[in-house]
Short mmCIF file of C-alpha atoms in Angstrom, two decimals:
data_model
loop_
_atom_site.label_atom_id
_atom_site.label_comp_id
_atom_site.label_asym_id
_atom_site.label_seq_id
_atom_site.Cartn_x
_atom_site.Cartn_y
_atom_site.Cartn_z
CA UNK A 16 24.52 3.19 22.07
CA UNK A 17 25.72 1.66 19.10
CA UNK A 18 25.46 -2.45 18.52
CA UNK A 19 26.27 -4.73 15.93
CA UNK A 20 23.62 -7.16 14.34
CA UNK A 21 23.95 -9.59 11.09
CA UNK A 22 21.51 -8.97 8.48
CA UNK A 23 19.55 -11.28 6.38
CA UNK A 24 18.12 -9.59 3.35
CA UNK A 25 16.93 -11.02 0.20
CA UNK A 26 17.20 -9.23 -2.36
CA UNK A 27 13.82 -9.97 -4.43
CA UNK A 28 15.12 -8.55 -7.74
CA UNK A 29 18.04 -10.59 -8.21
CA UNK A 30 17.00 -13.86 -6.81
CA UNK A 31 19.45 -14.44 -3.97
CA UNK A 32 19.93 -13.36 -0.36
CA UNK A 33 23.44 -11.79 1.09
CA UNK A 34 23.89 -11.42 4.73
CA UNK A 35 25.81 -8.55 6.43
CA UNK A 36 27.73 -9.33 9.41
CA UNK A 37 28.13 -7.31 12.25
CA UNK A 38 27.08 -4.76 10.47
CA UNK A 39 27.40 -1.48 12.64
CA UNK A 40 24.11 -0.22 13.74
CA UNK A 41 23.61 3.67 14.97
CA UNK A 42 21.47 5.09 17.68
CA UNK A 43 17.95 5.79 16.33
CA UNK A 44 17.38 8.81 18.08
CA UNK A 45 14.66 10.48 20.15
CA UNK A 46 12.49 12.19 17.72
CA UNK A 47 12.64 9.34 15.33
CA UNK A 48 11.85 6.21 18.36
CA UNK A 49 8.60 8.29 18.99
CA UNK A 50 7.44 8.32 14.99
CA UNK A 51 8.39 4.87 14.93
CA UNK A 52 5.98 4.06 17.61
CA UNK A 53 3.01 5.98 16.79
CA UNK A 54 2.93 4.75 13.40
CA UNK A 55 3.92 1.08 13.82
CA UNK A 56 0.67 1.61 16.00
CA UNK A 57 -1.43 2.88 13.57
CA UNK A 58 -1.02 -0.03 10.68
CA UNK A 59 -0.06 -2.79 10.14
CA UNK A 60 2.16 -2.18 7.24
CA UNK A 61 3.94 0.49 8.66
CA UNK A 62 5.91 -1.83 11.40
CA UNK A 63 7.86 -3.78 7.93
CA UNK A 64 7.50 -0.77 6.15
CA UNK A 65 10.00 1.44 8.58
CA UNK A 66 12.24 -1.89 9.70
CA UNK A 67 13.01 -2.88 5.83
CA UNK A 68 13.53 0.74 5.30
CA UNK A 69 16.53 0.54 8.33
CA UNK A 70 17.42 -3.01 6.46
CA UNK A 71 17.98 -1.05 3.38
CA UNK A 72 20.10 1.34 4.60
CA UNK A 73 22.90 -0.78 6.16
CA UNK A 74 22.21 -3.17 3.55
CA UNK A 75 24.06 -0.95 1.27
CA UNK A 76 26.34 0.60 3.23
CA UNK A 77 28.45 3.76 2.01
CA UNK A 78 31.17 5.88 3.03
CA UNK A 79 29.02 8.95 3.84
CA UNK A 80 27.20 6.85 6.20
CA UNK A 81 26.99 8.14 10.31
CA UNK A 82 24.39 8.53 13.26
CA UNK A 83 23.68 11.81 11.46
CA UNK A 84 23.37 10.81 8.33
CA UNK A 85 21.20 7.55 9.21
CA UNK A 86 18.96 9.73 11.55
CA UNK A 87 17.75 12.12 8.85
CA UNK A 88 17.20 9.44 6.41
CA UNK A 89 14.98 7.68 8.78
CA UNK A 90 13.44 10.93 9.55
CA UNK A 91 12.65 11.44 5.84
CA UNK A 92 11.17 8.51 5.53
CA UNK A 93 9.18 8.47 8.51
CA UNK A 94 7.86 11.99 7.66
CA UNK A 95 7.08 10.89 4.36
CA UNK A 96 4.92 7.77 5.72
CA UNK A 97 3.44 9.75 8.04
CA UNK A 98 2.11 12.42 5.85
CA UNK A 99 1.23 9.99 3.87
CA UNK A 100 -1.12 7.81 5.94
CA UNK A 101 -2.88 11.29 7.48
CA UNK A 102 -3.73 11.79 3.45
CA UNK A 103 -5.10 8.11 3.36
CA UNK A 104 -6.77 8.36 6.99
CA UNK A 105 -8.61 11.47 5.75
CA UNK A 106 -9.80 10.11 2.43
CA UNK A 107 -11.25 6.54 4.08
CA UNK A 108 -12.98 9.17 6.68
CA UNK A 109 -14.29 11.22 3.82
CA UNK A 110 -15.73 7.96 1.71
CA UNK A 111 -17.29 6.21 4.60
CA UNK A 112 -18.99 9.43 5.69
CA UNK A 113 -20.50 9.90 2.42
CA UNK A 114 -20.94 6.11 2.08
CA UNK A 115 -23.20 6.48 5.38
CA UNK A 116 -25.61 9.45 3.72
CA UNK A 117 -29.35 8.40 3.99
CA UNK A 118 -30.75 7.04 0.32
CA UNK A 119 -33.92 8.48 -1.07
CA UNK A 120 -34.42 4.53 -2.51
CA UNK A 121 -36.44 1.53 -1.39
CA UNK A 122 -33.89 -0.71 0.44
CA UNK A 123 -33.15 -4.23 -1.07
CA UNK A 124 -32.83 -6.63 1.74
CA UNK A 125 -29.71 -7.29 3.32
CA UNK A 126 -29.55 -10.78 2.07
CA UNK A 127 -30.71 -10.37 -1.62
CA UNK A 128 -28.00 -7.94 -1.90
CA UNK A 129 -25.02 -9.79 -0.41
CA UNK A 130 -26.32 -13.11 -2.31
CA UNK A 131 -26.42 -11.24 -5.20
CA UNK A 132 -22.88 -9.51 -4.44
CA UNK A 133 -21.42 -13.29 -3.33
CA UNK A 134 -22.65 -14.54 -7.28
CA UNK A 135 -20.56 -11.36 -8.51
CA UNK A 136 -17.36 -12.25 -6.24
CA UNK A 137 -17.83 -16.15 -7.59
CA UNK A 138 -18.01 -14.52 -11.14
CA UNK A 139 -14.84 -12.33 -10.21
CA UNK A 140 -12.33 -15.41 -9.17
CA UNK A 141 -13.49 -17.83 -12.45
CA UNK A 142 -12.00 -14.88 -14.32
CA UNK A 143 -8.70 -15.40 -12.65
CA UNK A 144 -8.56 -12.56 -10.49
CA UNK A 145 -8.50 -13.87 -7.52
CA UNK A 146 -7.20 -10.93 -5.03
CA UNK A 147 -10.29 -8.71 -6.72
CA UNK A 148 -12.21 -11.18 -4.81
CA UNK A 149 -10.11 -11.55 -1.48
CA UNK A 150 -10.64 -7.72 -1.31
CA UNK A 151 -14.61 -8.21 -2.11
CA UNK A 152 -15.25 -10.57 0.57
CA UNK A 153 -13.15 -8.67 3.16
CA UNK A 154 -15.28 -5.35 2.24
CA UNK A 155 -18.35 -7.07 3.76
CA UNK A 156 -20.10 -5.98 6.95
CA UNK A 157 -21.86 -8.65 9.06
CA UNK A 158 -25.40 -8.52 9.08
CA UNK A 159 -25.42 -7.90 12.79
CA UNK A 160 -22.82 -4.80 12.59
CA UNK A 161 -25.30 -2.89 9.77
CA UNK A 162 -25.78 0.44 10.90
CA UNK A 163 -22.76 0.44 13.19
CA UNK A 164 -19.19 2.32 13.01
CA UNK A 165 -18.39 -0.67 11.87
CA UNK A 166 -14.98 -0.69 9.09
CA UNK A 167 -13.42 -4.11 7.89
CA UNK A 168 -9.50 -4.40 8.84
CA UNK A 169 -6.95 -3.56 7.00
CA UNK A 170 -5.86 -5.80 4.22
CA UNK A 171 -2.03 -6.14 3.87
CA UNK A 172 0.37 -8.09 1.67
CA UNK A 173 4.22 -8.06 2.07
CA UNK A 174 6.65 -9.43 -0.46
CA UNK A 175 4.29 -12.00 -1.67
CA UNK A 176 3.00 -12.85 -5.34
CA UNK A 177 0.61 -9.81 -5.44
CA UNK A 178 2.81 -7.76 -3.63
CA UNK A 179 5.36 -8.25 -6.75
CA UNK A 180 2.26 -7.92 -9.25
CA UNK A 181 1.71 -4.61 -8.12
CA UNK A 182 4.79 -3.69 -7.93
CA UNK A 183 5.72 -3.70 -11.32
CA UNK A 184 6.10 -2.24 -14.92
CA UNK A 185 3.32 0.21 -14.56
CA UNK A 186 3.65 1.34 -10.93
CA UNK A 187 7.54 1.14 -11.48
CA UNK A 188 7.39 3.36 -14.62
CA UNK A 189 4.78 6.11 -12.54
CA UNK A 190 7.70 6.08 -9.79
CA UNK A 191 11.08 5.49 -11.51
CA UNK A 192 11.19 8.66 -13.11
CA UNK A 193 11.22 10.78 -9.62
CA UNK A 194 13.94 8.23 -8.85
CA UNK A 195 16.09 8.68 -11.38
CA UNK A 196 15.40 12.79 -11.53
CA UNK A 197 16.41 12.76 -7.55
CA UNK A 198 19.10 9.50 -7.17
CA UNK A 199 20.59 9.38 -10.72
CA UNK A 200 20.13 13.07 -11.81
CA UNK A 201 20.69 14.52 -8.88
CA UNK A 202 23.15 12.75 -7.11
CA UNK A 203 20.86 11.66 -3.55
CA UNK A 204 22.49 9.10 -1.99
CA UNK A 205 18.84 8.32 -0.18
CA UNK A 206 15.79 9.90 0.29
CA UNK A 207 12.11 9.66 -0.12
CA UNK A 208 8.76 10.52 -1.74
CA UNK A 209 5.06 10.00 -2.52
CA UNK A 210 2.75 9.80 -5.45
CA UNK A 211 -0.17 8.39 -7.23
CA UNK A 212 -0.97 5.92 -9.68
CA UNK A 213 -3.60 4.42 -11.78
CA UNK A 214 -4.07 0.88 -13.31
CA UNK A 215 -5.84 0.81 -16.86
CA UNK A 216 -6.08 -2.78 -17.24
CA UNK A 217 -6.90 -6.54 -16.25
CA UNK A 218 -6.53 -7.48 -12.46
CA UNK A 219 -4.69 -4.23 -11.10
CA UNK A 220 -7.28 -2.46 -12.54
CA UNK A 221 -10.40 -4.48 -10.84
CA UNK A 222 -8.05 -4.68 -7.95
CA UNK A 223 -6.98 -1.79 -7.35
CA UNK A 224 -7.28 0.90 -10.01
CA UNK A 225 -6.33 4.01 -8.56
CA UNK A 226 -3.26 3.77 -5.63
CA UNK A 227 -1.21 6.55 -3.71
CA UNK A 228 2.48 5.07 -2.93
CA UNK A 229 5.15 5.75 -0.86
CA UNK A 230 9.05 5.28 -1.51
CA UNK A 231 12.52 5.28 0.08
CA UNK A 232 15.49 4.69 -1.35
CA UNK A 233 19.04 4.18 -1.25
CA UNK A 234 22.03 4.09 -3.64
CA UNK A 235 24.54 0.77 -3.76
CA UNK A 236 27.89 0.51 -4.39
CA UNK A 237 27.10 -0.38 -8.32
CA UNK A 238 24.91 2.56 -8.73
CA UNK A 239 21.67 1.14 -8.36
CA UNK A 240 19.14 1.46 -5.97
CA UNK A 241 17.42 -0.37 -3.43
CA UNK A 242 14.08 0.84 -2.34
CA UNK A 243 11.00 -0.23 -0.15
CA UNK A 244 7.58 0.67 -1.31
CA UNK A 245 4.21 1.07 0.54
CA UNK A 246 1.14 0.91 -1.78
CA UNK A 247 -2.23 2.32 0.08
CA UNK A 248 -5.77 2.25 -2.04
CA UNK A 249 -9.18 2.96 0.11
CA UNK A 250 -11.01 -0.34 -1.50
CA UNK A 251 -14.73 1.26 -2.46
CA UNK A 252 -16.67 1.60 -5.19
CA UNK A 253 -17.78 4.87 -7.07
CA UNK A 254 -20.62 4.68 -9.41
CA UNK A 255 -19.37 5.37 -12.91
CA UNK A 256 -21.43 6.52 -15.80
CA UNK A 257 -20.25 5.19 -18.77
CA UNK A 258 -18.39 1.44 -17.00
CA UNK A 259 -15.04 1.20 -17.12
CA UNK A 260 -13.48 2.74 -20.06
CA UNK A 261 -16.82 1.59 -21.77
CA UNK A 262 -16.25 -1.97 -20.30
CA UNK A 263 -20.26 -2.78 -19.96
CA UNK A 264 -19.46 -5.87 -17.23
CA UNK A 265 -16.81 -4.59 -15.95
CA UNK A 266 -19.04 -1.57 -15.22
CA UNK A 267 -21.92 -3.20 -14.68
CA UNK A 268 -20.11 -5.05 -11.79
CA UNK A 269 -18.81 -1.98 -10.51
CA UNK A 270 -21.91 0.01 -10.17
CA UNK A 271 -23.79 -3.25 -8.33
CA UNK A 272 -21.45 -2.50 -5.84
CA UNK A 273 -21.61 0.86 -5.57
CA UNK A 274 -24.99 0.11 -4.76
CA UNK A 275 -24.52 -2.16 -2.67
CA UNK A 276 -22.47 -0.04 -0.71
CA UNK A 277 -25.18 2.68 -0.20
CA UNK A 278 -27.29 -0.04 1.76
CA UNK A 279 -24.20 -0.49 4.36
CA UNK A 280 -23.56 -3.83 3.46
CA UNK A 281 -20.33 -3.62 2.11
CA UNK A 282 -18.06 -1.14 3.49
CA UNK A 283 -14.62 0.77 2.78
CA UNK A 284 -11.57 0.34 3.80
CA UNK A 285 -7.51 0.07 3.43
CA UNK A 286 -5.63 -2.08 1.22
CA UNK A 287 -1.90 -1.76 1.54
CA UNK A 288 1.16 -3.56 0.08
CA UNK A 289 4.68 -3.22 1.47
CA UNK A 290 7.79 -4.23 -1.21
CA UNK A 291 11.33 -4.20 -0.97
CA UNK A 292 13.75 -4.50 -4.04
CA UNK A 293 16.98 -3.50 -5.86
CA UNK A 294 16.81 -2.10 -9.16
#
């Protein structure tokens, strides 16, 4: 059954909204209601992930557009997200399993080394980067969970200041290329991929550093492109030899943690940023 529905989308990159009226709205059909489901289920980002994906589409409507045609985007990009978070799923498994190996090490108390952590996050937001140390304080595990299967939530922004941060001239750059080599190259009206990306520098980098992303797209009626992006990162910390890119606090911080981690008192676990734009 078909139905018609007005919709409100801004359109971040251009700083004004348009609405749609009655736009016409196809069937979503069988196969696609039952991915929808089971991954709205699974995350939290996924639920405004896949709707601002189906906002995007009649958002930009085109003369190729049908049930059919609508259908097997959605399926593309549903395939594509759910690929996708098996990949994540599997690496947060694979780091909290290793994160849970016994330590040949005399263990620091449990409050000596969050105190100690807490005086690093405090360190962390004087230097201005302030979601580095939202995404410290989520990471740790109550003292009466220690020992437990035990994983902090999800953290999850959506078309907010760090959302748009993240989204930007370096991610854009790792991503635009594909986009251009499928959409402008190649002629796709829509479609959808995934890759990976790493931040070199300032609060991406203590952020986030290395990210996996997600993408769909479609083409407007001026030749550019809207698209909605999920970024995914598995927030944990890897001891590294020589710092970060020789960085000796940076590093320093950074391996504190990684110890840290080894004594279960921090813990692992899924960062993920949703963003839709035109471009």
């Amino acid at each position: 059954m078909k139905k018609l529905l007005g919709i409100t989308l801004l359109l971040l990159g251009l700083g004004f909204s348009t609405t749609v009226e009655a736009q016409e709205k196809f069937e979503i059909n069988e196969e696609n209601n039952n991915l929808i489901a089971e991954l709205s289920a699974s995350e939290p980002a996924n639920k405004d992930y896949i709707e601002s994906t189906i906002d995007m589409y009649y958002a930009v409507p085109s003369e190729n557009d049908s049930a059919e045609d609508f259908n097997s985007f959605l399926n593309s990009a549903l395939s594509e997200l759910d690929n996708f978070d098996s990949a994540q799923d599997e690496k947060l498994e694979d780091i909290v399993e290793s994160s849970n190996l016994p330590q040949k090490r005399v263990i620091t108390p449990y409050p000596t080394a969050i105190a100690a952590y807490k005086a690093g996050i405090a360190i962390v937001d004087r230097m201005g980067h302030w979601q580095t140390a939202n995404y410290m304080r989520r990471a740790i595990v109550p003292l009466n969970k220690i020992g437990t299967n035990y994983t902090p939530s999800t953290y999850y922004n959506k078309d907010d200041t760090w959302a748009r941060m993240v989204d930007s001239d370096s991610l854009m750059t790792a991503y635009y290329g594909r986009l251009k080599a499928e959409a402008f190259r190649g002629g796709r009206a829509s479609g959808s991929f995934s890759g990976t990306h790493t931040f070199h520098s300032g609060h991406l980098m203590t952020a986030l550093r290395g990210v996996s992303y997600t993408v769909s797209y479609k083409k407007q009626a001026n030749g550019n492109y809207f698209t909605t992006v999920k970024v995914t990162d598995i927030f944990d910390f890897k001891w590294e030899v020589n710092g970060y890119s020789n960085n000796f606090g940076v590093g320093f911080g950074n391996n504190y943690c990684a110890f840290v981690q080894t004594l279960g008192a921090i813990k692992p676990y899924k960062i993920e940023i949703v963003r839709t734009m035109s471009r």
